[in-house]
mmCIF file with all atom_site columns, C-alpha atoms in Angstrom:
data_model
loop_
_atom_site.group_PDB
_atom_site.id
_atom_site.type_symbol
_atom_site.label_atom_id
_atom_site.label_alt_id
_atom_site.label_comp_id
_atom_site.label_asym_id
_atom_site.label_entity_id
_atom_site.label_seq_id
_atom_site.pdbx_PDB_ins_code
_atom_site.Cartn_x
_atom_site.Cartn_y
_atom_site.Cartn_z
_atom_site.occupancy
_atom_site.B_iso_or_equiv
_atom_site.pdbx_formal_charge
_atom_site.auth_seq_id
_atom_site.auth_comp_id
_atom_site.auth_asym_id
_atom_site.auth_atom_id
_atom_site.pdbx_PDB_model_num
ATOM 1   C CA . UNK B 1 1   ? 131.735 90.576  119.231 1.00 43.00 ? 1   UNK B CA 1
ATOM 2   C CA . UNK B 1 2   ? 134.114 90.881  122.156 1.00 39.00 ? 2   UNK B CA 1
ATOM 3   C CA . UNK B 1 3   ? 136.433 94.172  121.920 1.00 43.00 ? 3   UNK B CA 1
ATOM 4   C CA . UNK B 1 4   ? 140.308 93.513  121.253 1.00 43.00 ? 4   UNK B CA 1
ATOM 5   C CA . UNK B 1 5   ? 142.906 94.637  123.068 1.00 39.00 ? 5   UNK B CA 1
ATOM 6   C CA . UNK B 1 6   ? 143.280 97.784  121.573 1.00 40.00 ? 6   UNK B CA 1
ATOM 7   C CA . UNK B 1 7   ? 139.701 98.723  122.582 1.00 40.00 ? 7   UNK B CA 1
ATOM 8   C CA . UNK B 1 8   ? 140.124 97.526  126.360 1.00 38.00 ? 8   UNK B CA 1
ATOM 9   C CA . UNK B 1 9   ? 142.976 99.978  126.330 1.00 36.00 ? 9   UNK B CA 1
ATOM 10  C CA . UNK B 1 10  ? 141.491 103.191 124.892 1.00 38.00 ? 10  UNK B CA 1
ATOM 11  C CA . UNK B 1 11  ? 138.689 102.390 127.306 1.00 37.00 ? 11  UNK B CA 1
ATOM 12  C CA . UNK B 1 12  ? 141.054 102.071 130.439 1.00 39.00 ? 12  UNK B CA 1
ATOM 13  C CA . UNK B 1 13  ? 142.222 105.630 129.399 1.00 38.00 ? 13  UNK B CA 1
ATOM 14  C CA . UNK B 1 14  ? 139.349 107.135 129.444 1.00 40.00 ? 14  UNK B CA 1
ATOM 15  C CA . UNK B 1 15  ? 138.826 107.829 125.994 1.00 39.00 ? 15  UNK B CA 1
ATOM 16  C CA . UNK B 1 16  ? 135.470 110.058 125.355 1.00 38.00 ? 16  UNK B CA 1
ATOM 17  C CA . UNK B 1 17  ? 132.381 108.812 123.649 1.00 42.00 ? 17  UNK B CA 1
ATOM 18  C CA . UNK B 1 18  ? 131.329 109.497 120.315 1.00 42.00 ? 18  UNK B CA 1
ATOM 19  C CA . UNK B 1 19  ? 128.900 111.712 120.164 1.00 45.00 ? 19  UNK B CA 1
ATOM 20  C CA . UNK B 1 20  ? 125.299 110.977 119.835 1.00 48.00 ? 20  UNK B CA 1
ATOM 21  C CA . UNK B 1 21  ? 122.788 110.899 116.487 1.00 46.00 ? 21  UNK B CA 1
ATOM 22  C CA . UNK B 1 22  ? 121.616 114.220 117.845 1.00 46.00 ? 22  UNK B CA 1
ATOM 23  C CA . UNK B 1 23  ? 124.317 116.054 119.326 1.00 47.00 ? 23  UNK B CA 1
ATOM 24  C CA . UNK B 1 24  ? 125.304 119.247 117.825 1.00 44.00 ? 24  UNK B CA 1
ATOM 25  C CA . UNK B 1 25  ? 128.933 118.548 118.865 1.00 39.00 ? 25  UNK B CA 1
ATOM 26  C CA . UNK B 1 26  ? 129.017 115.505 116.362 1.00 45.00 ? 26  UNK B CA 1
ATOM 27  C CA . UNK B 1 27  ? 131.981 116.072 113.904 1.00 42.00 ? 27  UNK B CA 1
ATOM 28  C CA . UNK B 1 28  ? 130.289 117.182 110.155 1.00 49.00 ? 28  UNK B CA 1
ATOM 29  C CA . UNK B 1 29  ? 130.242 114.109 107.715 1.00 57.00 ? 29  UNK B CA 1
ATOM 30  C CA . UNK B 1 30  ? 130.969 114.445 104.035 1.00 59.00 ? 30  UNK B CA 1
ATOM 31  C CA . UNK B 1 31  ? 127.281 114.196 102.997 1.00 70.00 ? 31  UNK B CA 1
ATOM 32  C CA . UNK B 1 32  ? 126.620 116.338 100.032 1.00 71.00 ? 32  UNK B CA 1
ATOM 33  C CA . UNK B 1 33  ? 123.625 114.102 98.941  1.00 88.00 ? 33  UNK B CA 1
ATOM 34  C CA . UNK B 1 34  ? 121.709 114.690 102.484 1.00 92.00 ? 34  UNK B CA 1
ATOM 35  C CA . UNK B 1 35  ? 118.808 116.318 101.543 1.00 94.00 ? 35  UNK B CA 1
ATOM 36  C CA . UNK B 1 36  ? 118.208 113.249 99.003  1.00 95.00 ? 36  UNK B CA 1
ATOM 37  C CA . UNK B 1 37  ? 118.813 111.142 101.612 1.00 95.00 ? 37  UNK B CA 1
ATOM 38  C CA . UNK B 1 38  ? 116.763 112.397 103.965 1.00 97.00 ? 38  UNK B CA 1
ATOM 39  C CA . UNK B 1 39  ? 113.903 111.977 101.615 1.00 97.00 ? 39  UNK B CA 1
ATOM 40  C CA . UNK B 1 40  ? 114.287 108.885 100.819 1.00 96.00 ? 40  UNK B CA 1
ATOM 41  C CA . UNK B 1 41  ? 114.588 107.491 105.113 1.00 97.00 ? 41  UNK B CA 1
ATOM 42  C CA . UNK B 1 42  ? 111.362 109.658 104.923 1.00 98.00 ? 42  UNK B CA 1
ATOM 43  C CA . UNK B 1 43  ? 109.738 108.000 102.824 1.00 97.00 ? 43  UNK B CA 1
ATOM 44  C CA . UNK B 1 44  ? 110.258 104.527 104.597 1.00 97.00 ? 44  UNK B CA 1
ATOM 45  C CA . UNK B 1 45  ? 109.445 106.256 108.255 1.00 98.00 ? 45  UNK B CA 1
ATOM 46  C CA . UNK B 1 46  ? 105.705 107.375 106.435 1.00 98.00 ? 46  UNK B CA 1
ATOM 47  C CA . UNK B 1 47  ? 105.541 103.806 105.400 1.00 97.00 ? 47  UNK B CA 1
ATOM 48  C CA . UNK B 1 48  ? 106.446 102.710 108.964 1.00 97.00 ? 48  UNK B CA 1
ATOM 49  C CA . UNK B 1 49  ? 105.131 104.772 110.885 1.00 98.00 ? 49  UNK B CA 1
ATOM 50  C CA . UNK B 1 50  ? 102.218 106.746 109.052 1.00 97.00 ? 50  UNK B CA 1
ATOM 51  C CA . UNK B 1 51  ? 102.296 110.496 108.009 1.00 98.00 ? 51  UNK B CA 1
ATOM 52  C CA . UNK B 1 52  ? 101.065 111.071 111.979 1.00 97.00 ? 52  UNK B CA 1
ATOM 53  C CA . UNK B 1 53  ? 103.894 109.380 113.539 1.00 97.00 ? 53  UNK B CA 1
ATOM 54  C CA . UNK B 1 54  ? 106.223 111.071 111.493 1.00 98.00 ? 54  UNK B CA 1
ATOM 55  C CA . UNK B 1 55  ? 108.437 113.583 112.860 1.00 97.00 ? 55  UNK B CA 1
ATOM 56  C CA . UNK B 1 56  ? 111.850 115.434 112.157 1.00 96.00 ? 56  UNK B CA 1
ATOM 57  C CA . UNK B 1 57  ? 113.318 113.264 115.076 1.00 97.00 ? 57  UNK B CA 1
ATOM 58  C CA . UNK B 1 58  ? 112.505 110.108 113.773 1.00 97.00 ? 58  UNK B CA 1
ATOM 59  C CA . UNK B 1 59  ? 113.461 111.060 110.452 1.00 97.00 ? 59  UNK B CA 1
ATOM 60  C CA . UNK B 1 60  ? 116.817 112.027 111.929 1.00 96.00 ? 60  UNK B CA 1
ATOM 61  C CA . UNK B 1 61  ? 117.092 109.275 113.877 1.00 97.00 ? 61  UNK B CA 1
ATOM 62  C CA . UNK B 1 62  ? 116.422 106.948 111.218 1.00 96.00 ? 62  UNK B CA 1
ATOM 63  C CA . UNK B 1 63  ? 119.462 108.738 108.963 1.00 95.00 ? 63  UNK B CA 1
ATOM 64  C CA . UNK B 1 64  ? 121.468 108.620 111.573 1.00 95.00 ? 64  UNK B CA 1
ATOM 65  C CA . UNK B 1 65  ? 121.885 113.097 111.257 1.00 95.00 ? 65  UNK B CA 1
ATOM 66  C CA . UNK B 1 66  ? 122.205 115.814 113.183 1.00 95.00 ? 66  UNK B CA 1
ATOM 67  C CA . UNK B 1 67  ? 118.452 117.118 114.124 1.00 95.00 ? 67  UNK B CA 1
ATOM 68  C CA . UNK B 1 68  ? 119.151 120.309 112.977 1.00 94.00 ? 68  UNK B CA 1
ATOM 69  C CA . UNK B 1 69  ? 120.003 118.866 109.725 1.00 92.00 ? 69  UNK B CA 1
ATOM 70  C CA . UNK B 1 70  ? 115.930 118.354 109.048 1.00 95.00 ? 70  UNK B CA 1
ATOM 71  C CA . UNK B 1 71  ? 115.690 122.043 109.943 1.00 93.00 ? 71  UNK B CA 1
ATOM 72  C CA . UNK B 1 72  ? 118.149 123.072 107.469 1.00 94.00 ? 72  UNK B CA 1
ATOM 73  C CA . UNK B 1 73  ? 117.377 121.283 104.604 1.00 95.00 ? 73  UNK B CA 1
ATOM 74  C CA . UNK B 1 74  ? 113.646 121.446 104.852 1.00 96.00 ? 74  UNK B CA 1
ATOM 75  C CA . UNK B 1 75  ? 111.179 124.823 105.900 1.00 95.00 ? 75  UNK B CA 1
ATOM 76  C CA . UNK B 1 76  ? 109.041 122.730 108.035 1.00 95.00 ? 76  UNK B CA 1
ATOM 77  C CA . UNK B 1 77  ? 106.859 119.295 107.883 1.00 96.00 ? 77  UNK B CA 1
ATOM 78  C CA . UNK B 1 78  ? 104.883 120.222 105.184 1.00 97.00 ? 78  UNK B CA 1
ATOM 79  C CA . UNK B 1 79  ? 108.103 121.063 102.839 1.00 97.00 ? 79  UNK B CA 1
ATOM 80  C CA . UNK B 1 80  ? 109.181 117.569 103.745 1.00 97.00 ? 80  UNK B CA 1
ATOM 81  C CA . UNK B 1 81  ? 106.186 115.787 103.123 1.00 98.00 ? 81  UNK B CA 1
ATOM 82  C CA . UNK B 1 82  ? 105.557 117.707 100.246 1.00 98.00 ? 82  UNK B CA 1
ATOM 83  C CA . UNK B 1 83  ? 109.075 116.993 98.785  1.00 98.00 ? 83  UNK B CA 1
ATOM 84  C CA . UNK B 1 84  ? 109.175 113.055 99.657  1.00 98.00 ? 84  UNK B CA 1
ATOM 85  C CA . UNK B 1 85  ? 105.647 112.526 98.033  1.00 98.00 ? 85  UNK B CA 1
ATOM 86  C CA . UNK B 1 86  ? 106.886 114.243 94.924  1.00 98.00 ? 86  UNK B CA 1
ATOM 87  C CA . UNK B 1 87  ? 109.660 111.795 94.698  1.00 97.00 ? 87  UNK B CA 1
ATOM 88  C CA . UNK B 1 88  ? 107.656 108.886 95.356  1.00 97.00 ? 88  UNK B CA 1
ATOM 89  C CA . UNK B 1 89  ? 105.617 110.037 92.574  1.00 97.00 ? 89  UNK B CA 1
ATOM 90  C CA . UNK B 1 90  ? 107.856 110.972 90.309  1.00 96.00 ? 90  UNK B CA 1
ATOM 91  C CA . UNK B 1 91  ? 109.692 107.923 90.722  1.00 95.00 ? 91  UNK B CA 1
ATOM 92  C CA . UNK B 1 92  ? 106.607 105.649 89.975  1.00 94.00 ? 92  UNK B CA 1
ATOM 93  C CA . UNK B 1 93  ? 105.480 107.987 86.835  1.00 95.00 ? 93  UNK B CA 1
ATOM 94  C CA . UNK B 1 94  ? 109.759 106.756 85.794  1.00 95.00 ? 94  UNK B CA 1
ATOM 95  C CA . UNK B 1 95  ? 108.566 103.214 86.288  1.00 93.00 ? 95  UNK B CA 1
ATOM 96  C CA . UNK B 1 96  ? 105.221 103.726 84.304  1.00 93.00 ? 96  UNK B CA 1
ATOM 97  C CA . UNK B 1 97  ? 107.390 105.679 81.181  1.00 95.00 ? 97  UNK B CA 1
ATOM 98  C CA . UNK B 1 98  ? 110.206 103.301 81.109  1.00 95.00 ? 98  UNK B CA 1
ATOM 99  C CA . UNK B 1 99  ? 107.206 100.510 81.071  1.00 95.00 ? 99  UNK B CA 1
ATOM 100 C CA . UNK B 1 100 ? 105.200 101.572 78.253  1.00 96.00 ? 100 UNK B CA 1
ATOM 101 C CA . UNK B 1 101 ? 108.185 103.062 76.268  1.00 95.00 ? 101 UNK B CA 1
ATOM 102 C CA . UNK B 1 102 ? 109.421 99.455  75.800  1.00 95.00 ? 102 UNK B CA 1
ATOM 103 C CA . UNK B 1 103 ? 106.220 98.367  74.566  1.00 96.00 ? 103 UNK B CA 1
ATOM 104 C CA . UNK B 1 104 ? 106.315 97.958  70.342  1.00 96.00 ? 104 UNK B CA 1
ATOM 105 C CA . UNK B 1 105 ? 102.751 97.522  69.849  1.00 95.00 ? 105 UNK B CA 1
ATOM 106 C CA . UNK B 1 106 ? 99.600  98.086  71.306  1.00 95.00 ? 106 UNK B CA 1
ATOM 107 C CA . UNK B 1 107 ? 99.350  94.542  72.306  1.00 95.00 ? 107 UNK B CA 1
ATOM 108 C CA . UNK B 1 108 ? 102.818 94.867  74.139  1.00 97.00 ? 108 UNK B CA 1
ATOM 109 C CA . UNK B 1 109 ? 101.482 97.568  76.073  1.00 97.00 ? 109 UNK B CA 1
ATOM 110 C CA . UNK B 1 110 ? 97.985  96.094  77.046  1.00 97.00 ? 110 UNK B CA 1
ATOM 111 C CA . UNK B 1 111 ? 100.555 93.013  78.401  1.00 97.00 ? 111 UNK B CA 1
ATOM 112 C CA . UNK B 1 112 ? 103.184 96.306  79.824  1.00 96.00 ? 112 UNK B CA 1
ATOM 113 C CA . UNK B 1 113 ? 99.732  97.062  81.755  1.00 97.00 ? 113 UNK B CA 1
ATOM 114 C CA . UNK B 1 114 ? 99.318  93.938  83.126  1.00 97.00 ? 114 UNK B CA 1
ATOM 115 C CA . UNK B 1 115 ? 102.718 93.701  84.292  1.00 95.00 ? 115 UNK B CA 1
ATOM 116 C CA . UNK B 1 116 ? 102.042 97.022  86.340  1.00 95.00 ? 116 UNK B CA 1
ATOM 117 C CA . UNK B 1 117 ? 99.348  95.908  87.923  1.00 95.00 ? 117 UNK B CA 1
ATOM 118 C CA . UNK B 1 118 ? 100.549 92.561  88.879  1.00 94.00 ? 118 UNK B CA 1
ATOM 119 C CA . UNK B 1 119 ? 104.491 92.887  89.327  1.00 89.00 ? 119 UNK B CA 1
ATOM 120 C CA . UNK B 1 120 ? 106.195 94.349  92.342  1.00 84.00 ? 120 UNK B CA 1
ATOM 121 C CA . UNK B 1 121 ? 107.773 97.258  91.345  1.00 79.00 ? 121 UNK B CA 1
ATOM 122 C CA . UNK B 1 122 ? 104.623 99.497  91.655  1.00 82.00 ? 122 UNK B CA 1
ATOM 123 C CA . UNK B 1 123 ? 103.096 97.161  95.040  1.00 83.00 ? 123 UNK B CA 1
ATOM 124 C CA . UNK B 1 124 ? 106.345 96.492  96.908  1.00 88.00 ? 124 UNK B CA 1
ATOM 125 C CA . UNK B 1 125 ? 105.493 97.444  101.065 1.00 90.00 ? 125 UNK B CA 1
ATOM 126 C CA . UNK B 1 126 ? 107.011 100.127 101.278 1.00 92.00 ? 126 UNK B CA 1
ATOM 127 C CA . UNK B 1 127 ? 105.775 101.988 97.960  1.00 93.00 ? 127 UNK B CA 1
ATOM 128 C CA . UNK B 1 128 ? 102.543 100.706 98.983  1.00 93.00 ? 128 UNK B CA 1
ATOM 129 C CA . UNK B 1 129 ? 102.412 101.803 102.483 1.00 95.00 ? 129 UNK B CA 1
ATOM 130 C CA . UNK B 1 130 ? 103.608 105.851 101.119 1.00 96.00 ? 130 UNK B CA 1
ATOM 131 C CA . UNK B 1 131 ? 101.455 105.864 98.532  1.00 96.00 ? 131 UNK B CA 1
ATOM 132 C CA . UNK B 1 132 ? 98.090  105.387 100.652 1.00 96.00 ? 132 UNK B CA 1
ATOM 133 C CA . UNK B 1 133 ? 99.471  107.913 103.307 1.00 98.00 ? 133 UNK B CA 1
ATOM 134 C CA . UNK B 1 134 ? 99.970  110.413 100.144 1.00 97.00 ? 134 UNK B CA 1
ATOM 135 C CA . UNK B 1 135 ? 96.362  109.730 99.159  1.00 96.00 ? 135 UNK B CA 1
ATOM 136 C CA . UNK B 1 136 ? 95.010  109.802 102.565 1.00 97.00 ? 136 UNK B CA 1
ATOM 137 C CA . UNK B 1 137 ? 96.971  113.050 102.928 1.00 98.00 ? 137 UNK B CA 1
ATOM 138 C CA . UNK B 1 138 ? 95.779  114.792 99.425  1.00 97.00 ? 138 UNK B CA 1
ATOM 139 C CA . UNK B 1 139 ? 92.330  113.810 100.722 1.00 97.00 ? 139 UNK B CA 1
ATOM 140 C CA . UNK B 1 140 ? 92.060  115.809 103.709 1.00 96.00 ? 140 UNK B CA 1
ATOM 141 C CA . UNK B 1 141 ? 94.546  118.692 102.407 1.00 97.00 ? 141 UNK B CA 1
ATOM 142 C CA . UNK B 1 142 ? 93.534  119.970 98.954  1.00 96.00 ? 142 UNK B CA 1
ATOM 143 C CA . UNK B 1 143 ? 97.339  121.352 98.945  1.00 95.00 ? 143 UNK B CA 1
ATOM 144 C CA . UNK B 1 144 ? 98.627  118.099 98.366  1.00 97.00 ? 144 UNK B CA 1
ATOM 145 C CA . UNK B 1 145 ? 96.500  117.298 95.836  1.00 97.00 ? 145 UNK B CA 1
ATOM 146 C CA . UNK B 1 146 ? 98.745  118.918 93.042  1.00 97.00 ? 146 UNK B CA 1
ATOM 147 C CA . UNK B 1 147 ? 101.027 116.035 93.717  1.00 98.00 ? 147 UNK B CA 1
ATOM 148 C CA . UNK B 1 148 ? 98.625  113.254 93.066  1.00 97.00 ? 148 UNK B CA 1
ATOM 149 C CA . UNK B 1 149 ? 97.265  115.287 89.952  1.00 97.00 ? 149 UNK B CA 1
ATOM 150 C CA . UNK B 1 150 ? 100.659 115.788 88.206  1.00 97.00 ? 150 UNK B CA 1
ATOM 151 C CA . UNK B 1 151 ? 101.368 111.767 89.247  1.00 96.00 ? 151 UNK B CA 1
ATOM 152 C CA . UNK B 1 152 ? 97.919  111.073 87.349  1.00 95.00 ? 152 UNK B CA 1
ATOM 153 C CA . UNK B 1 153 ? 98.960  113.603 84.237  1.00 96.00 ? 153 UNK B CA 1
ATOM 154 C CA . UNK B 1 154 ? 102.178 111.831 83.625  1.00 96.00 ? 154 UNK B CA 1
ATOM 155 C CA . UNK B 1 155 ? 100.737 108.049 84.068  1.00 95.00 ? 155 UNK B CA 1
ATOM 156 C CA . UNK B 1 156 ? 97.753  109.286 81.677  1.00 96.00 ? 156 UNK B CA 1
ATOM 157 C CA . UNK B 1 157 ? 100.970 110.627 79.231  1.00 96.00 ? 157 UNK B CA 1
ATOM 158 C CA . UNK B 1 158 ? 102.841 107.268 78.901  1.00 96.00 ? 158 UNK B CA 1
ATOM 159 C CA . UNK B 1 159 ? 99.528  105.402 78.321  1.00 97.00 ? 159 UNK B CA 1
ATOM 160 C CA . UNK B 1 160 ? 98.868  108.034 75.576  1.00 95.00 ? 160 UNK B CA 1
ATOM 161 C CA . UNK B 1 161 ? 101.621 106.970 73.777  1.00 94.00 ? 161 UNK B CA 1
ATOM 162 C CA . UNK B 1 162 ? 99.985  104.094 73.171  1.00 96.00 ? 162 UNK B CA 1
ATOM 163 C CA . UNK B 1 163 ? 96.238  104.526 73.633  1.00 97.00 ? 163 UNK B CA 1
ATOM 164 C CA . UNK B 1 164 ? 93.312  107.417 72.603  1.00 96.00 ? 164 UNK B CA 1
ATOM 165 C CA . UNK B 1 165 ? 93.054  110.100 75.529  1.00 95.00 ? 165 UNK B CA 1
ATOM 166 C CA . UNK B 1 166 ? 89.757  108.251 76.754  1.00 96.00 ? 166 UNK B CA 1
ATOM 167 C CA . UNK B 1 167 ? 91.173  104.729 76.645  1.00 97.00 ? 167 UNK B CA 1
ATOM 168 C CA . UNK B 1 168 ? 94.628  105.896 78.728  1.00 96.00 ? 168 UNK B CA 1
ATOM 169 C CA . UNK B 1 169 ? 92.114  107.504 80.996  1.00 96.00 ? 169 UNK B CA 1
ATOM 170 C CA . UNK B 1 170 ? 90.237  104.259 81.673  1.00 96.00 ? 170 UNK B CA 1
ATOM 171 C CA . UNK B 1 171 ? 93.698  102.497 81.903  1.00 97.00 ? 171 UNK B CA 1
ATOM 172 C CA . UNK B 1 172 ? 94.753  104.639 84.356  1.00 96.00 ? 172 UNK B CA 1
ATOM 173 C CA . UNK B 1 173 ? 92.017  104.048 86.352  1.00 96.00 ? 173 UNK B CA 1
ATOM 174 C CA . UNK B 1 174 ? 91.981  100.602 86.130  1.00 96.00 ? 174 UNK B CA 1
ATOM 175 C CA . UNK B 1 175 ? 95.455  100.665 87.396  1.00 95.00 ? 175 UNK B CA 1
ATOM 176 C CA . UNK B 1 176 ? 95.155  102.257 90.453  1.00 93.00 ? 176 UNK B CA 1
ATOM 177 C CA . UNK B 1 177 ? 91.906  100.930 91.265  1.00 93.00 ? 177 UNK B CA 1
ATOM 178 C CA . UNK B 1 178 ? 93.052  96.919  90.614  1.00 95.00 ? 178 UNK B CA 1
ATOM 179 C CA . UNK B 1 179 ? 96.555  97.839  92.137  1.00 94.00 ? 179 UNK B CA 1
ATOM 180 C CA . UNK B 1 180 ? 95.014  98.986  95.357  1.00 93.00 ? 180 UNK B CA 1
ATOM 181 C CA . UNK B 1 181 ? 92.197  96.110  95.056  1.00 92.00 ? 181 UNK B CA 1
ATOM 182 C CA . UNK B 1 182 ? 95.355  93.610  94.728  1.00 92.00 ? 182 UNK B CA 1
ATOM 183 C CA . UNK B 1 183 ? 96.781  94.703  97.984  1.00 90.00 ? 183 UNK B CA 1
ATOM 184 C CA . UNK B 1 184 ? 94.346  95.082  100.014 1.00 91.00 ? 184 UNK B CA 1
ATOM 185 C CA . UNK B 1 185 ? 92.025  91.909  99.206  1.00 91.00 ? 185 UNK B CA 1
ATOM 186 C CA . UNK B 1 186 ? 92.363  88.404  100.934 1.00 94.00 ? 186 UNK B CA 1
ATOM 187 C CA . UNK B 1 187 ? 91.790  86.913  97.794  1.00 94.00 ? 187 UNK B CA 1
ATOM 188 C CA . UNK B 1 188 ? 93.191  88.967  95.186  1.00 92.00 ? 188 UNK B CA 1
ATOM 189 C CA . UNK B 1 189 ? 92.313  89.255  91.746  1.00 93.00 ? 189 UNK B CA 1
ATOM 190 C CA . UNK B 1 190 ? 94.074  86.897  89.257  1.00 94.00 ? 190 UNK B CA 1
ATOM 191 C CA . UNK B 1 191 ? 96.798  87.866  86.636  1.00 96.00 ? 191 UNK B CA 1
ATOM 192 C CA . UNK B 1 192 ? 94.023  86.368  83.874  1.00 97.00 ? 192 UNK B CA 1
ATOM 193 C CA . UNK B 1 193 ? 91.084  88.299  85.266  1.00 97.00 ? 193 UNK B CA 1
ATOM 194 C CA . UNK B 1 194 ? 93.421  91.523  85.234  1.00 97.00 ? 194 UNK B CA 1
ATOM 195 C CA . UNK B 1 195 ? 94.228  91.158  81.919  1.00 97.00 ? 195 UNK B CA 1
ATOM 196 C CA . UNK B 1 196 ? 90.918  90.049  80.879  1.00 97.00 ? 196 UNK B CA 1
ATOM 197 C CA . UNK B 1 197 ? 89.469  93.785  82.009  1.00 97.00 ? 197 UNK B CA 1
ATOM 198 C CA . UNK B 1 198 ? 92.509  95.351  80.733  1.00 97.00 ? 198 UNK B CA 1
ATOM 199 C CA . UNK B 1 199 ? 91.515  93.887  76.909  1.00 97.00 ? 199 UNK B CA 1
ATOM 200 C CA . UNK B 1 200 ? 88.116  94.831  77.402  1.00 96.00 ? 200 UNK B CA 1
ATOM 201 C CA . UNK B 1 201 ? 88.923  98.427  77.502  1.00 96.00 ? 201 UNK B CA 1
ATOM 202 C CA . UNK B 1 202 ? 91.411  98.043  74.793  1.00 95.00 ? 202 UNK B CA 1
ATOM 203 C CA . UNK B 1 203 ? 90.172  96.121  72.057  1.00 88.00 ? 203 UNK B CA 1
ATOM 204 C CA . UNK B 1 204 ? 89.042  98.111  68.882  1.00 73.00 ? 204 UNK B CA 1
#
């Protein structure tokens, strides 16, 4: 878009540029959801970029903050990681209540399961992309593991609402085993063959 007239003439006067992303000089924005924000643009730079390519500057960047905002809001990498990994968690163990809380029967939550597995809430990119870094991640740093443990406690919970202990335990993983085997694979499993090994474990 061309600048008006207006712009020509604060430029011809020698009006100062606004400061950059990164410069402490940049006037404060209203932001009093930052830190939330800043999790969330964190989330999609580990899904962009990997947890190794991941760094408070990018993250910045990417929010479009001060630098030193990362610094105030979080003690570190690990705090950050640690804190957008339990959101992405958290938020999918949301998805996984407000699933199986709907279901009515037990034969509305075998189908709830299916849905899981198959829809897009759980397997979008992006949610996809995280999730993998977080398990990669928990893998090779047992710290990170309580994440992933209290994520598998609370999916195990909503299936027990519907299921015996050992059955949610099989559902669960059957879930993340099919979910990941969906995404990955050329050829991915079919909706009927999912729910097919879902009613196996089910049935009486």
């Amino acid at each position: 878009m061309t600048p008006g007239p207006a712009a020509h003439r604060s430029a011809d006067r020698g009006a100062p540029a606004a400061p950059a992303a990164g410069d402490p000089t940049r006037a404060r924005r209203h932001d009093p959801q930052r830190r939330e924000r800043l999790i969330d643009v964190a989330l999609g730079v580990i899904a962009e970029h990997g947890v190794a390519g991941t760094t408070h500057r990018r993250i910045a960047a990417a929010a479009d903050v001060p630098l030193g905002s990362m610094t105030y809001h979080f003690d570190g990498m690990d705090d950050l990681l640690h804190a957008a990994f339990t959101v992405l968690a958290e938020r999918t163990a949301d998805v996984f209540d407000a699933t199986l809380s709907a279901a009515t029967s037990r034969a509305d939550a075998a189908e709830a399961v299916v849905g899981l597995i198959t829809g897009t809430t759980l397997t979008s990119p992006e949610t996809m992309l995280a999730s993998l870094e977080l398990y990669a991640l928990a893998a090779r740093r047992p710290a990170f593991r309580s994440i992933t443990d209290a994520w598998m406690a609370r999916s195990r919970a909503a299936l027990h609402t519907h299921f015996d202990p050992e059955t949610a335990l099989m559902l669960d993983a059957l879930i993340e085993g099919t979910t990941l085997h969906r995404a990955l694979s050329l050829d991915p499993m079919g909706v009927g063959t999912v729910r097919a090994a879902i009613l196996r474990i089910v049935r009486p």
